Amino acid sequence: MSDKLTRFVDLMRGIFELDKSDLDFGIYRIMNIRKDKIEEFLSKGLPAKVQEALAPFAEGDTSKITARIAEIEQQLGSSIAALPDDVPMKQEYLSLKSQLAQGTDMGALETDVYSALYNFFSRYY
């Protein structure tokens, strides 16, 4: 679990007052009855929903792209710029570099979402 998600989940636990089992009246009684479902949603359901919603906007995992770029750089050394453009490995290298520059990392998007949610709920609660 990322730091931003953990921080947001802790805030939501505080808002819902899930740690106060001694409150047994009104809405608190309902919250105590549904505590397990709320905890499950905060720990499993929310991250899944956020990933599902952000999937169309993310390029995916950039660690594979950066690993392949490092592998090509290791194989070719500093002679990448000197190679002609029609060399397949240089074409792949340039393609991966442009993908990395244009792409959006899923982890960065999730961090932004959880930060925005935390800021919203912490301000208005």
Tab-separated table of C-alpha atoms in Angstrom:
chain	number	residue	atom	x	y	z
A	1	MET	CA	0.000	0.000	0.000
A	2	SER	CA	1.396	3.393	-0.934
A	3	ASP	CA	1.981	6.124	1.613
A	4	LYS	CA	-0.719	8.336	0.098
A	5	LEU	CA	-3.269	5.511	0.167
A	6	THR	CA	-2.395	4.674	3.760
A	7	ARG	CA	-2.739	8.309	4.763
A	8	PHE	CA	-6.128	8.569	3.020
A	9	VAL	CA	-7.416	5.312	4.558
A	10	ASP	CA	-6.359	6.507	8.013
A	11	LEU	CA	-8.243	9.762	7.448
A	12	MET	CA	-11.363	7.869	6.357
A	13	ARG	CA	-11.152	5.626	9.436
A	14	GLY	CA	-11.041	8.777	11.535
A	15	ILE	CA	-14.003	10.307	9.712
A	16	PHE	CA	-16.086	7.149	10.044
A	17	GLU	CA	-14.832	6.739	13.631
A	18	LEU	CA	-14.354	3.020	13.115
A	19	ASP	CA	-12.047	2.742	16.096
A	20	LYS	CA	-14.696	3.882	18.586
A	21	SER	CA	-16.691	0.781	19.405
A	22	ASP	CA	-18.079	2.366	22.576
A	23	LEU	CA	-20.356	4.609	20.496
A	24	ASP	CA	-23.483	2.448	20.178
A	25	PHE	CA	-26.301	4.752	19.092
A	26	GLY	CA	-27.690	6.182	15.870
A	27	ILE	CA	-25.381	6.201	12.890
A	28	TYR	CA	-22.513	4.809	14.981
A	29	ARG	CA	-24.472	1.589	15.553
A	30	ILE	CA	-24.827	1.170	11.784
A	31	MET	CA	-21.141	1.952	11.273
A	32	ASN	CA	-20.171	-0.649	13.893
A	33	ILE	CA	-22.358	-3.264	12.206
A	34	ARG	CA	-20.818	-2.481	8.791
A	35	LYS	CA	-17.278	-1.982	10.082
A	36	ASP	CA	-15.896	-5.100	8.378
A	37	LYS	CA	-17.377	-4.152	5.002
A	38	ILE	CA	-16.093	-0.591	5.288
A	39	GLU	CA	-12.604	-1.811	6.225
A	40	GLU	CA	-12.628	-4.260	3.312
A	41	PHE	CA	-13.657	-1.520	0.896
A	42	LEU	CA	-11.007	0.885	2.159
A	43	SER	CA	-8.216	-1.689	1.985
A	44	LYS	CA	-9.187	-3.690	-1.123
A	45	GLY	CA	-12.152	-2.204	-2.961
A	46	LEU	CA	-10.981	1.402	-3.159
A	47	PRO	CA	-7.539	0.649	-4.637
A	48	ALA	CA	-9.144	-1.703	-7.170
A	49	LYS	CA	-11.723	0.924	-8.185
A	50	VAL	CA	-9.041	3.606	-8.540
A	51	GLN	CA	-6.850	1.347	-10.671
A	52	GLU	CA	-9.829	0.391	-12.822
A	53	ALA	CA	-10.765	4.036	-13.346
A	54	LEU	CA	-7.204	5.110	-14.152
A	55	ALA	CA	-6.277	2.194	-16.411
A	56	PRO	CA	-7.290	3.940	-19.662
A	57	PHE	CA	-5.128	6.952	-18.803
A	58	ALA	CA	-1.958	5.151	-17.802
A	59	GLU	CA	0.626	3.694	-20.104
A	60	GLY	CA	1.218	0.900	-17.660
A	61	ASP	CA	4.258	-0.084	-15.735
A	62	THR	CA	7.250	2.022	-16.756
A	63	SER	CA	9.707	-0.201	-14.926
A	64	LYS	CA	9.769	-2.629	-17.865
A	65	ILE	CA	10.463	0.219	-20.286
A	66	THR	CA	13.258	1.663	-18.143
A	67	ALA	CA	14.761	-1.802	-17.671
A	68	ARG	CA	14.833	-2.372	-21.438
A	69	ILE	CA	16.358	1.082	-22.024
A	70	ALA	CA	19.090	0.309	-19.491
A	71	GLU	CA	19.711	-3.033	-21.175
A	72	ILE	CA	20.103	-1.409	-24.601
A	73	GLU	CA	22.373	1.292	-23.163
A	74	GLN	CA	24.515	-1.379	-21.557
A	75	GLN	CA	24.787	-3.336	-24.803
A	76	LEU	CA	25.531	-0.355	-27.021
A	77	GLY	CA	27.408	1.804	-24.558
A	78	SER	CA	27.904	5.450	-25.439
A	79	SER	CA	27.788	4.774	-29.173
A	80	ILE	CA	23.986	5.035	-29.418
A	81	ALA	CA	24.024	8.541	-30.873
A	82	ALA	CA	26.701	7.586	-33.420
A	83	LEU	CA	24.664	4.698	-34.832
A	84	PRO	CA	22.637	5.251	-38.024
A	85	ASP	CA	18.880	5.580	-37.562
A	86	ASP	CA	18.093	2.404	-39.507
A	87	VAL	CA	19.699	0.128	-36.887
A	88	PRO	CA	16.821	-1.850	-35.261
A	89	MET	CA	18.181	-1.564	-31.727
A	90	LYS	CA	18.534	2.212	-32.030
A	91	GLN	CA	14.989	2.449	-33.385
A	92	GLU	CA	13.731	0.426	-30.430
A	93	TYR	CA	15.746	2.612	-28.047
A	94	LEU	CA	14.308	5.835	-29.497
A	95	SER	CA	10.807	4.368	-29.465
A	96	LEU	CA	11.113	3.359	-25.810
A	97	LYS	CA	12.509	6.786	-24.900
A	98	SER	CA	9.549	8.523	-26.548
A	99	GLN	CA	7.107	6.141	-24.846
A	100	LEU	CA	8.683	6.918	-21.510
A	101	ALA	CA	8.506	10.660	-22.138
A	102	GLN	CA	4.871	10.576	-23.272
A	103	GLY	CA	3.542	7.935	-20.927
A	104	THR	CA	1.973	8.395	-17.567
A	105	ASP	CA	2.860	6.039	-14.772
A	106	MET	CA	-0.039	4.327	-12.976
A	107	GLY	CA	1.660	4.830	-9.627
A	108	ALA	CA	1.964	8.569	-10.191
A	109	LEU	CA	-1.692	8.819	-11.156
A	110	GLU	CA	-2.771	6.871	-8.071
A	111	THR	CA	-0.643	9.091	-5.862
A	112	ASP	CA	-2.278	12.186	-7.346
A	113	VAL	CA	-5.768	10.761	-6.822
A	114	TYR	CA	-5.161	9.776	-3.200
A	115	SER	CA	-3.549	13.145	-2.464
A	116	ALA	CA	-6.525	14.997	-3.943
A	117	LEU	CA	-8.990	12.830	-2.004
A	118	TYR	CA	-7.050	13.362	1.198
A	119	ASN	CA	-6.933	17.135	0.672
A	120	PHE	CA	-10.662	17.301	-0.068
A	121	PHE	CA	-11.778	15.244	2.919
A	122	SER	CA	-9.309	16.811	5.328
A	123	ARG	CA	-10.499	20.311	4.406
A	124	TYR	CA	-14.208	19.669	4.510
A	125	TYR	CA	-14.486	17.294	7.410
